[in-house]
Short mmCIF file of C-alpha atoms in Angstrom, two decimals:
data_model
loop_
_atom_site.label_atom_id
_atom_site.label_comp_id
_atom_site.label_asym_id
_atom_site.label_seq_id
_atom_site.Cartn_x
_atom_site.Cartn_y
_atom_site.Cartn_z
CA UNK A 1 115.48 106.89 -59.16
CA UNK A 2 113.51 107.89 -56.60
CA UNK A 3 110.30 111.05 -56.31
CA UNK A 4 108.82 112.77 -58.76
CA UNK A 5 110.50 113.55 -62.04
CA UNK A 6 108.94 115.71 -65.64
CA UNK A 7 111.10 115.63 -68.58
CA UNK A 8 112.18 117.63 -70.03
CA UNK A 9 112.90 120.53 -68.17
CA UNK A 10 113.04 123.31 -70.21
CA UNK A 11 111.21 123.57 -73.70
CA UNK A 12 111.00 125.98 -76.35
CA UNK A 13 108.12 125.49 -79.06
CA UNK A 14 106.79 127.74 -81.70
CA UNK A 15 102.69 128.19 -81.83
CA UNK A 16 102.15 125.60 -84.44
CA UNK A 17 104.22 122.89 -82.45
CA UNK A 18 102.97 119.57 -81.00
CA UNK A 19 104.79 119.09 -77.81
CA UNK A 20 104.87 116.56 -74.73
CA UNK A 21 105.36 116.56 -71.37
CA UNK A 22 106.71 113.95 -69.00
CA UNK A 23 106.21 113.09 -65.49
CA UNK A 24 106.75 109.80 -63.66
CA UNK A 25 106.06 109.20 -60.08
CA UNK A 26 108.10 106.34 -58.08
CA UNK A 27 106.64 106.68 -54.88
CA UNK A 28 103.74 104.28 -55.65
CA UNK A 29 101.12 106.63 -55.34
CA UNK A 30 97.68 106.59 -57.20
CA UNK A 31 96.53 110.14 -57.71
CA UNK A 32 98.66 112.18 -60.11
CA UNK A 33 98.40 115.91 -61.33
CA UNK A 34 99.68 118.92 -63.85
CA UNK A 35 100.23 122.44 -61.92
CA UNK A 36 100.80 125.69 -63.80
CA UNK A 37 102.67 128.26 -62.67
CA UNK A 38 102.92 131.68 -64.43
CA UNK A 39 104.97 134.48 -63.55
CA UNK A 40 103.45 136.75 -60.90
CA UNK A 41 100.65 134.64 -60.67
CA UNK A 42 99.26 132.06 -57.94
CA UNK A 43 99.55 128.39 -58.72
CA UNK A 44 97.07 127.13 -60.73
CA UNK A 45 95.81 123.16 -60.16
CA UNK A 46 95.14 122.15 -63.97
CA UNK A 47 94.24 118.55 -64.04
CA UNK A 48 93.93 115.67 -61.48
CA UNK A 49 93.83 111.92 -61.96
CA UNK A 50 93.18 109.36 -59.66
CA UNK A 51 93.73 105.61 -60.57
CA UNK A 52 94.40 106.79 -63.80
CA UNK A 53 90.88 108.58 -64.13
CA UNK A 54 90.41 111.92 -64.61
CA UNK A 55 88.66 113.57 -61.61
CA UNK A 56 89.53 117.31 -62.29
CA UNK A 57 89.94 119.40 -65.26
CA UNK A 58 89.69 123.08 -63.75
CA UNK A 59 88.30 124.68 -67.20
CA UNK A 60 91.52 124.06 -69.09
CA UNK A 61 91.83 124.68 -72.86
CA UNK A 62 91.60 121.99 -75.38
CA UNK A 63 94.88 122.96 -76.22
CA UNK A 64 96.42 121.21 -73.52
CA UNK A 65 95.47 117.35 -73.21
CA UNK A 66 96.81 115.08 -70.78
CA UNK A 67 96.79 111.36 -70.62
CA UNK A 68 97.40 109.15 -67.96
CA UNK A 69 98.28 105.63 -69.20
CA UNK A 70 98.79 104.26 -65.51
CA UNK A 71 99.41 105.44 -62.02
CA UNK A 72 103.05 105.90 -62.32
CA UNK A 73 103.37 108.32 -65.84
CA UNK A 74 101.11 111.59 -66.73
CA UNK A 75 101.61 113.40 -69.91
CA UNK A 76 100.69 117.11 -70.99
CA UNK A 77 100.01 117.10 -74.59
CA UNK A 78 100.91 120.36 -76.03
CA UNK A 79 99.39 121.91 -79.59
CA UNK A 80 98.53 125.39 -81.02
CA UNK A 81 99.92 126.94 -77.71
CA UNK A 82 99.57 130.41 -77.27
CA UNK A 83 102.54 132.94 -75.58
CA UNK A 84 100.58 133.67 -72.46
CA UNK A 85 101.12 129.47 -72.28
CA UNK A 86 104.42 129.82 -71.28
CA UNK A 87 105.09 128.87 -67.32
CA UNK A 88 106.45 126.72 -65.61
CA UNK A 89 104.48 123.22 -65.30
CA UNK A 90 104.81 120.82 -62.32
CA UNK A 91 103.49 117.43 -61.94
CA UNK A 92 102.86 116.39 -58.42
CA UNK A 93 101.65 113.33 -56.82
CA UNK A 94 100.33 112.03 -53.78
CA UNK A 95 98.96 107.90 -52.25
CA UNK A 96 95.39 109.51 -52.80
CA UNK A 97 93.11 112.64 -53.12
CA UNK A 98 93.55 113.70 -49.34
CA UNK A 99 95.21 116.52 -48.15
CA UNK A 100 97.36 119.02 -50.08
CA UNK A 101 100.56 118.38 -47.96
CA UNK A 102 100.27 114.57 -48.97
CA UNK A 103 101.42 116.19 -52.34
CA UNK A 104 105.01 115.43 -53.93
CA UNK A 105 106.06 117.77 -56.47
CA UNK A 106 108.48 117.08 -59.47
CA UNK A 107 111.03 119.72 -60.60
CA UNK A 108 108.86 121.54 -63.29
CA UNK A 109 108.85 121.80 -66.89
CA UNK A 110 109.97 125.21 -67.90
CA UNK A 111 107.95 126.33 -71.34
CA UNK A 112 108.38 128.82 -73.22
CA UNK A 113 105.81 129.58 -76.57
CA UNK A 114 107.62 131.49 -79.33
CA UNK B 1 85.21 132.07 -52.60
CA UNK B 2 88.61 132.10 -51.26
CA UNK B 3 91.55 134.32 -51.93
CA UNK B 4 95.15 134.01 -50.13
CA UNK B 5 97.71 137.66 -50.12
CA UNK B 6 101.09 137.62 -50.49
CA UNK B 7 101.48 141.40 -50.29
CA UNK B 8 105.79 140.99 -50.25
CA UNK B 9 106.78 140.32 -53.76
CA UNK B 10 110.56 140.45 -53.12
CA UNK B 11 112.08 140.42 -49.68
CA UNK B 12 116.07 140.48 -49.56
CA UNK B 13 117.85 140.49 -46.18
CA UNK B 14 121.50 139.76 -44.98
CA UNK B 15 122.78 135.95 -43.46
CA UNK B 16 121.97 135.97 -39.59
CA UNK B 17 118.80 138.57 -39.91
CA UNK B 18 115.33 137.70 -38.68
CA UNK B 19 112.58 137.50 -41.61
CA UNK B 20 108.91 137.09 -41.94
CA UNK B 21 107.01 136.43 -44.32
CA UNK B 22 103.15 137.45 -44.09
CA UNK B 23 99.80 135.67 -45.60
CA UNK B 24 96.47 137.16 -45.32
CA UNK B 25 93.35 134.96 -46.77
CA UNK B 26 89.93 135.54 -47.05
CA UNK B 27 87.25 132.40 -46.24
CA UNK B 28 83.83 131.79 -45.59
CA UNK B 29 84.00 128.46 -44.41
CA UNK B 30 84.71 128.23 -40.42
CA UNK B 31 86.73 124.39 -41.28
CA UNK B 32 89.83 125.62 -43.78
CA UNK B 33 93.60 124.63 -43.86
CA UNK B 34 96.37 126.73 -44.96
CA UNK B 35 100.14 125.79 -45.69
CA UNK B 36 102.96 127.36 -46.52
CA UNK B 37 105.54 125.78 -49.43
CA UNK B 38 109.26 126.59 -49.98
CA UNK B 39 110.13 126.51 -53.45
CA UNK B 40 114.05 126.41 -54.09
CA UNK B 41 115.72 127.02 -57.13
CA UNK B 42 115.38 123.77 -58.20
CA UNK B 43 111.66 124.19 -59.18
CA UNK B 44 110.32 121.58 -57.02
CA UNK B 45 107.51 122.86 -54.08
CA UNK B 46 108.73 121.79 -50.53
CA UNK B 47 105.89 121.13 -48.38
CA UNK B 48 106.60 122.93 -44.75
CA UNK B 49 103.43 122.81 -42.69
CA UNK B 50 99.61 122.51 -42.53
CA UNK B 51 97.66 124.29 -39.94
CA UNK B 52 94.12 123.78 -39.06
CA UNK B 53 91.47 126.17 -38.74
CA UNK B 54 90.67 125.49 -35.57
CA UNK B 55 94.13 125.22 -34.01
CA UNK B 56 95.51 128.63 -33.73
CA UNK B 57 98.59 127.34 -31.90
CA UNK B 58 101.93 128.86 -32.65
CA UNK B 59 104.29 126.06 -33.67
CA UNK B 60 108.20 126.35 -34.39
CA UNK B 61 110.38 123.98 -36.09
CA UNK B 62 113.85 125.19 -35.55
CA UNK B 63 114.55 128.34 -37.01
CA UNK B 64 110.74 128.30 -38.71
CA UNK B 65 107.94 129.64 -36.83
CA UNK B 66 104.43 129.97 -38.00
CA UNK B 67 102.16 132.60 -36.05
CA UNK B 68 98.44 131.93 -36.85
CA UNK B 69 96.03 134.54 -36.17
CA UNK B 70 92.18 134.08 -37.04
CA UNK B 71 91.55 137.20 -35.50
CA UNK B 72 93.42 139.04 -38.32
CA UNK B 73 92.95 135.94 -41.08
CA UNK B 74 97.21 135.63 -41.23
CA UNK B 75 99.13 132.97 -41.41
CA UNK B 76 102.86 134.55 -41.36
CA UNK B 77 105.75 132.91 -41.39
CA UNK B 78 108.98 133.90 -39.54
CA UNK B 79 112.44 132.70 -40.28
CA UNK B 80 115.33 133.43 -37.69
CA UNK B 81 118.82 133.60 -38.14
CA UNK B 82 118.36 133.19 -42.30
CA UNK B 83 120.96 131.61 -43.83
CA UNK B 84 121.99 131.48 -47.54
CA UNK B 85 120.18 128.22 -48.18
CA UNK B 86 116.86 129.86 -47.05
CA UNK B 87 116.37 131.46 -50.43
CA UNK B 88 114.04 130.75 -52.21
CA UNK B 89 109.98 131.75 -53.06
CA UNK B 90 108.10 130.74 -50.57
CA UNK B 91 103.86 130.53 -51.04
CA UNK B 92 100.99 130.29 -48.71
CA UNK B 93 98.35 128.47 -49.71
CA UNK B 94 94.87 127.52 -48.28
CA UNK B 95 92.33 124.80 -48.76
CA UNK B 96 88.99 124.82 -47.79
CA UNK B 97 88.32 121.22 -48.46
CA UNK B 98 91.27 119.47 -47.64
CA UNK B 99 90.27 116.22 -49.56
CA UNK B 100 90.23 117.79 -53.03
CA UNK B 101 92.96 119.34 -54.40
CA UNK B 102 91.01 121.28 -56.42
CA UNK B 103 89.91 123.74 -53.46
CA UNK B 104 92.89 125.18 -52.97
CA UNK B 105 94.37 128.44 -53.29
CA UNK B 106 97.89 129.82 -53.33
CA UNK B 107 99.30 132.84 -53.07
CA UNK B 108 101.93 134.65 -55.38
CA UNK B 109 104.39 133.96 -53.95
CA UNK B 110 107.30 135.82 -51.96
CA UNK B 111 110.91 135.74 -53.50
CA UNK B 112 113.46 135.73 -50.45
CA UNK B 113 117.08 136.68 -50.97
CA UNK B 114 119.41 135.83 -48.23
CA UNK B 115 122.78 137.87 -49.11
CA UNK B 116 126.07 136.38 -47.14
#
């Protein structure tokens, strides 16, 4: 399997759910990161990891945690989610933290909070 | 602070037609990229091109065209001869610092119909 791929790719979850999401890179690239994208609204850059270390968290809620155990997976703990949470979330990619073409993007996770 | 317009929420047009798709930003840095992303049904974002701030050359790539005008602070985007395939939502984006991905901006997006 080859790109960028987030399991699963749709979820429903009530508020008091704990949810994960999946994305796995097999491009070999070191720099990994979680996109949200609401309806009618621009794409918004959530977190960004490099070498497995967090270099960006762009004032995201506590409610959302992600972990990075190595270059090639990036999670999206979900818990206590609110409705206005529910968007579609894509995981991207890219060899390093230079230029925003060098970005692959994975399908998306489509969430919806009940 | 940066801000990039996608002022065509929903654009539908027959097979064959001309379309174009317009971007305005706003910037106050003089170095700044913008791009422009295809997003297909499939969910994934298809990267199309880059242009740099201080090359305001046209460029076309087969039936894409990009017209770049600092003048006016656009960035449209012009597809001939759509076909059925071309739909999709299609976003403008724009990055002031090009080596963190955390500068960048993108538009709303515009949803493109292409009817056979």
């Amino acid at each position: 399997e080859t790109g960028v791929t987030q399991t699963p790719r749709h979820l429903v979850m009530g508020m008091t759910n704990k949810k994960s999401l999946k994305c796995e890179q097999h491009l070999g690239h070191n720099a990994m990161y979680w996109y949200k994208q609401s309806a009618k609204k621009p794409l918004e850059l959530m977190f960004v990891y490099n070498f497995k270390e967090q270099t960006e968290n762009n004032s995201v809620p506590s409610r959302f945690s992600p972990e990075c155990p190595n270059s090639s997976h990036l999670f999206l703990h979900l818990h206590t989610l609110q409705p206005e949470d529910s968007a579609l979330y894509l995981c991207a990619s890219s060899q390093d933290l230079l230029g925003l073409e060098t970005q692959y993007f994975g399908p998306g996770t489509r969430l919806l909070v009940l | 602070a940066q801000k990039v317009t996608q002022a065509q929420t929903e654009i539908s047009v027959v097979e064959k037609e001309d379309v174009t798709l317009d971007c305005v930003y706003e910037t106050r840095d003089t170095t700044y990229y913008l791009f422009w992303y295809k997003q297909p049904p499939s969910g994934e974002l298809v990267f199309l091109i880059r242009r740099n701030s201080f090359d305001e050359q046209n460029e076309i790539s087969g039936r894409y065209s990009w017209n770049f005008q600092k003048s006016t602070s656009s960035f449209n985007f012009t597809i001939t001869a759509s076909q059925v395939v071309d739909s999709a939502v299609y976003f403008c984006a724009l990055s002031e610092d090009n080596t963190n991905a955390g500068k960048s901006t993108f538009g709303d997006g515009t949803t493109l119909t292409v009817k056979p």
